[in-house]
Amino acid sequence: MIALLDLWWVWLCAALVLAIIEVLLPGFIFLGIAIGAVGMAVLVAVIPGLSPALMAVLFGSLSLMAWLVLRRVFRARDGAARVIHEDINK
């Protein structure tokens, strides 16, 4: 199992699965984790031979940073909920 973490395409497949889950359950939670997995795919491809513990720390850090950026970008302005006054089917 740990040997699979050294393969960049495993991280990319995990990112794809997490992105599909995000489409099914929207909320920008799984999208941040998927972005972290893409970042890990790049790191594992560029720097082979990372230890599993370091990979776990890097994956958690990348996922947290991506989630915080997504939260800041897609948050409602002024803490208010988004209200739609017109029907888009007019």
Coordinates of N, CA and C in Angstrom, one line a residue:
M1 N 0.8 -1.2 0.0 CA 0.0 0.0 0.0 C 0.9 1.3 0.0
I2 N 1.9 1.3 0.8 CA 2.7 2.5 0.9 C 3.5 2.7 -0.4
A3 N 3.8 1.6 -1.1 CA 4.5 1.7 -2.3 C 3.7 2.4 -3.4
L4 N 2.4 2.3 -3.3 CA 1.5 3.0 -4.2 C 1.5 4.5 -4.0
L5 N 1.9 5.0 -2.8 CA 1.9 6.4 -2.6 C 3.1 7.1 -3.3
D6 N 4.1 6.3 -3.8 CA 5.2 6.8 -4.5 C 4.9 7.0 -6.0
L7 N 3.7 6.6 -6.4 CA 3.3 6.8 -7.9 C 2.5 8.0 -8.0
W8 N 2.9 8.9 -9.0 CA 2.2 10.2 -9.1 C 0.8 9.9 -9.7
W9 N 0.6 8.9 -10.5 CA -0.8 8.7 -11.1 C -1.8 8.2 -10.0
V10 N -1.3 7.6 -8.9 CA -2.2 7.2 -7.9 C -2.8 8.5 -7.2
W11 N -2.0 9.5 -7.0 CA -2.4 10.7 -6.4 C -3.4 11.4 -7.4
L12 N -3.1 11.4 -8.7 CA -4.0 12.0 -9.7 C -5.3 11.3 -9.7
C13 N -5.4 9.9 -9.6 CA -6.6 9.2 -9.6 C -7.4 9.5 -8.3
A14 N -6.7 9.7 -7.2 CA -7.4 10.1 -6.0 C -8.0 11.5 -6.1
A15 N -7.3 12.4 -6.8 CA -7.9 13.7 -7.0 C -9.1 13.6 -7.9
L16 N -9.1 12.8 -8.9 CA -10.2 12.7 -9.8 C -11.4 12.1 -9.0
V17 N -11.2 11.1 -8.2 CA -12.3 10.5 -7.4 C -12.9 11.6 -6.4
L18 N -12.0 12.4 -5.8 CA -12.5 13.4 -4.9 C -13.2 14.5 -5.6
A19 N -12.8 14.8 -6.8 CA -13.5 15.8 -7.6 C -14.9 15.3 -8.0
I20 N -15.0 14.1 -8.3 CA -16.3 13.5 -8.6 C -17.2 13.5 -7.4
I21 N -16.6 13.2 -6.3 CA -17.4 13.3 -5.0 C -17.9 14.7 -4.8
E22 N -17.0 15.7 -5.1 CA -17.4 17.1 -4.9 C -18.6 17.5 -5.8
V23 N -18.6 16.9 -7.0 CA -19.7 17.2 -7.9 C -21.0 16.6 -7.3
L24 N -20.9 15.5 -6.7 CA -22.1 14.8 -6.1 C -22.5 15.5 -4.8
L25 N -21.6 15.9 -4.0 CA -21.8 16.5 -2.7 C -21.1 17.9 -2.7
P26 N -21.7 18.9 -3.3 CA -21.0 20.2 -3.3 C -20.9 20.9 -2.0
G27 N -19.8 21.6 -1.8 CA -19.6 22.3 -0.6 C -18.2 22.8 -0.5
F28 N -17.3 22.6 -1.5 CA -15.9 22.9 -1.5 C -15.1 22.3 -0.5
I29 N -15.6 21.2 0.1 CA -14.8 20.4 1.1 C -13.9 19.5 0.3
F30 N -14.5 18.6 -0.5 CA -13.7 17.6 -1.3 C -12.9 18.3 -2.3
L31 N -13.3 19.4 -2.8 CA -12.5 20.1 -3.9 C -11.1 20.5 -3.3
G32 N -11.1 21.0 -2.1 CA -9.8 21.4 -1.5 C -8.9 20.2 -1.3
I33 N -9.5 19.1 -0.9 CA -8.7 17.9 -0.8 C -8.2 17.4 -2.1
A34 N -9.1 17.5 -3.2 CA -8.7 17.1 -4.5 C -7.5 17.9 -5.0
I35 N -7.6 19.2 -4.7 CA -6.5 20.1 -5.2 C -5.2 19.7 -4.4
G36 N -5.3 19.4 -3.2 CA -4.1 18.9 -2.4 C -3.6 17.6 -3.0
A37 N -4.4 16.7 -3.5 CA -4.0 15.5 -4.1 C -3.3 15.8 -5.5
V38 N -3.8 16.8 -6.2 CA -3.1 17.2 -7.5 C -1.7 17.7 -7.1
G39 N -1.6 18.5 -6.1 CA -0.3 19.1 -5.7 C 0.6 18.0 -5.3
M40 N 0.1 16.9 -4.6 CA 0.9 15.8 -4.2 C 1.4 15.0 -5.5
A41 N 0.5 14.9 -6.5 CA 0.9 14.2 -7.7 C 2.1 14.9 -8.3
V42 N 2.1 16.3 -8.3 CA 3.2 17.0 -8.9 C 4.4 16.8 -8.1
L43 N 4.3 16.9 -6.7 CA 5.5 16.8 -5.9 C 6.1 15.4 -6.0
V44 N 5.3 14.3 -6.0 CA 5.8 13.0 -6.1 C 6.5 12.8 -7.5
A45 N 6.0 13.4 -8.5 CA 6.6 13.3 -9.8 C 7.9 14.0 -9.9
V46 N 8.0 15.2 -9.2 CA 9.2 16.0 -9.3 C 10.3 15.5 -8.3
I47 N 9.8 15.1 -7.1 CA 10.7 14.7 -6.0 C 10.3 13.2 -5.6
P48 N 10.9 12.2 -6.3 CA 10.6 10.8 -5.9 C 11.3 10.4 -4.6
G49 N 10.7 9.4 -3.9 CA 11.3 8.9 -2.7 C 11.0 9.6 -1.5
L50 N 9.9 10.4 -1.4 CA 9.5 11.0 -0.2 C 9.0 10.0 0.8
S51 N 9.2 10.2 2.1 CA 8.8 9.2 3.1 C 7.2 9.4 3.2
P52 N 6.6 8.3 3.6 CA 5.1 8.3 3.8 C 4.7 9.4 4.8
A53 N 5.4 9.5 5.9 CA 5.1 10.5 6.9 C 5.1 12.0 6.3
L54 N 6.2 12.2 5.6 CA 6.3 13.5 4.9 C 5.2 13.8 3.9
M55 N 4.9 12.7 3.2 CA 3.8 12.8 2.2 C 2.5 13.1 2.9
A56 N 2.2 12.5 4.0 CA 1.0 12.8 4.7 C 0.9 14.2 5.2
V57 N 2.0 14.7 5.7 CA 2.1 16.1 6.2 C 1.9 17.1 5.0
L58 N 2.6 16.8 3.9 CA 2.5 17.7 2.8 C 1.0 17.7 2.2
F59 N 0.5 16.5 2.1 CA -0.9 16.4 1.6 C -1.9 17.1 2.5
G60 N -1.8 17.0 3.8 CA -2.6 17.7 4.7 C -2.5 19.2 4.6
S61 N -1.2 19.6 4.5 CA -0.9 21.1 4.4 C -1.5 21.6 3.1
L62 N -1.2 20.9 2.0 CA -1.7 21.4 0.7 C -3.2 21.4 0.6
S63 N -3.9 20.4 1.2 CA -5.3 20.4 1.2 C -5.9 21.5 2.1
L64 N -5.3 21.8 3.2 CA -5.8 22.8 4.1 C -5.6 24.2 3.4
M65 N -4.5 24.4 2.8 CA -4.3 25.7 2.1 C -5.3 25.9 1.0
A66 N -5.5 24.8 0.2 CA -6.4 24.9 -0.9 C -7.9 25.2 -0.4
W67 N -8.2 24.5 0.7 CA -9.6 24.7 1.2 C -9.8 26.1 1.8
L68 N -8.7 26.7 2.4 CA -8.8 28.0 2.9 C -8.9 29.0 1.8
V69 N -8.2 28.8 0.7 CA -8.3 29.7 -0.5 C -9.7 29.6 -1.1
L70 N -10.2 28.4 -1.3 CA -11.5 28.2 -1.8 C -12.6 28.9 -1.0
R71 N -12.4 28.8 0.3 CA -13.4 29.4 1.3 C -13.4 30.9 1.1
R72 N -12.2 31.4 1.0 CA -12.1 32.9 0.9 C -12.6 33.4 -0.5
V73 N -12.4 32.6 -1.5 CA -12.8 33.0 -2.9 C -14.3 32.9 -3.0
F74 N -14.9 31.8 -2.6 CA -16.3 31.6 -2.8 C -17.3 31.9 -1.7
R75 N -16.8 32.6 -0.7 CA -17.7 33.0 0.4 C -18.7 34.1 0.0
A76 N -19.8 34.1 0.8 CA -20.8 35.2 0.5 C -20.2 36.5 1.0
R77 N -20.4 37.5 0.3 CA -20.0 38.9 0.7 C -20.8 39.4 1.8
D78 N -20.1 40.1 2.7 CA -20.7 40.7 3.9 C -21.4 39.7 4.8
G79 N -21.1 38.4 4.8 CA -21.6 37.4 5.6 C -23.1 37.1 5.3
A80 N -23.6 37.6 4.2 CA -25.0 37.4 3.9 C -25.2 36.3 3.0
A81 N -26.4 35.7 3.0 CA -26.7 34.6 2.1 C -27.0 35.2 0.7
R82 N -26.8 34.4 -0.3 CA -27.1 34.9 -1.7 C -28.5 34.7 -1.9
V83 N -29.2 35.8 -2.4 CA -30.6 35.8 -2.7 C -30.8 36.1 -4.1
I84 N -31.6 35.3 -4.8 CA -31.9 35.5 -6.2 C -33.3 36.0 -6.3
H85 N -33.5 37.2 -6.9 CA -34.8 37.8 -7.0 C -35.6 37.5 -8.2
E86 N -34.9 37.0 -9.3 CA -35.5 36.7 -10.5 C -35.4 35.3 -10.9
D87 N -36.4 34.7 -11.5 CA -36.4 33.4 -12.0 C -35.5 33.3 -13.2
I88 N -34.6 32.4 -13.3 CA -33.7 32.3 -14.4 C -34.4 31.7 -15.6
N89 N -35.6 31.1 -15.5 CA -36.4 30.5 -16.5 C -37.3 31.5 -17.2
K90 N -37.3 32.8 -17.0 CA -38.2 33.7 -17.6 C -37.9 33.8 -19.1

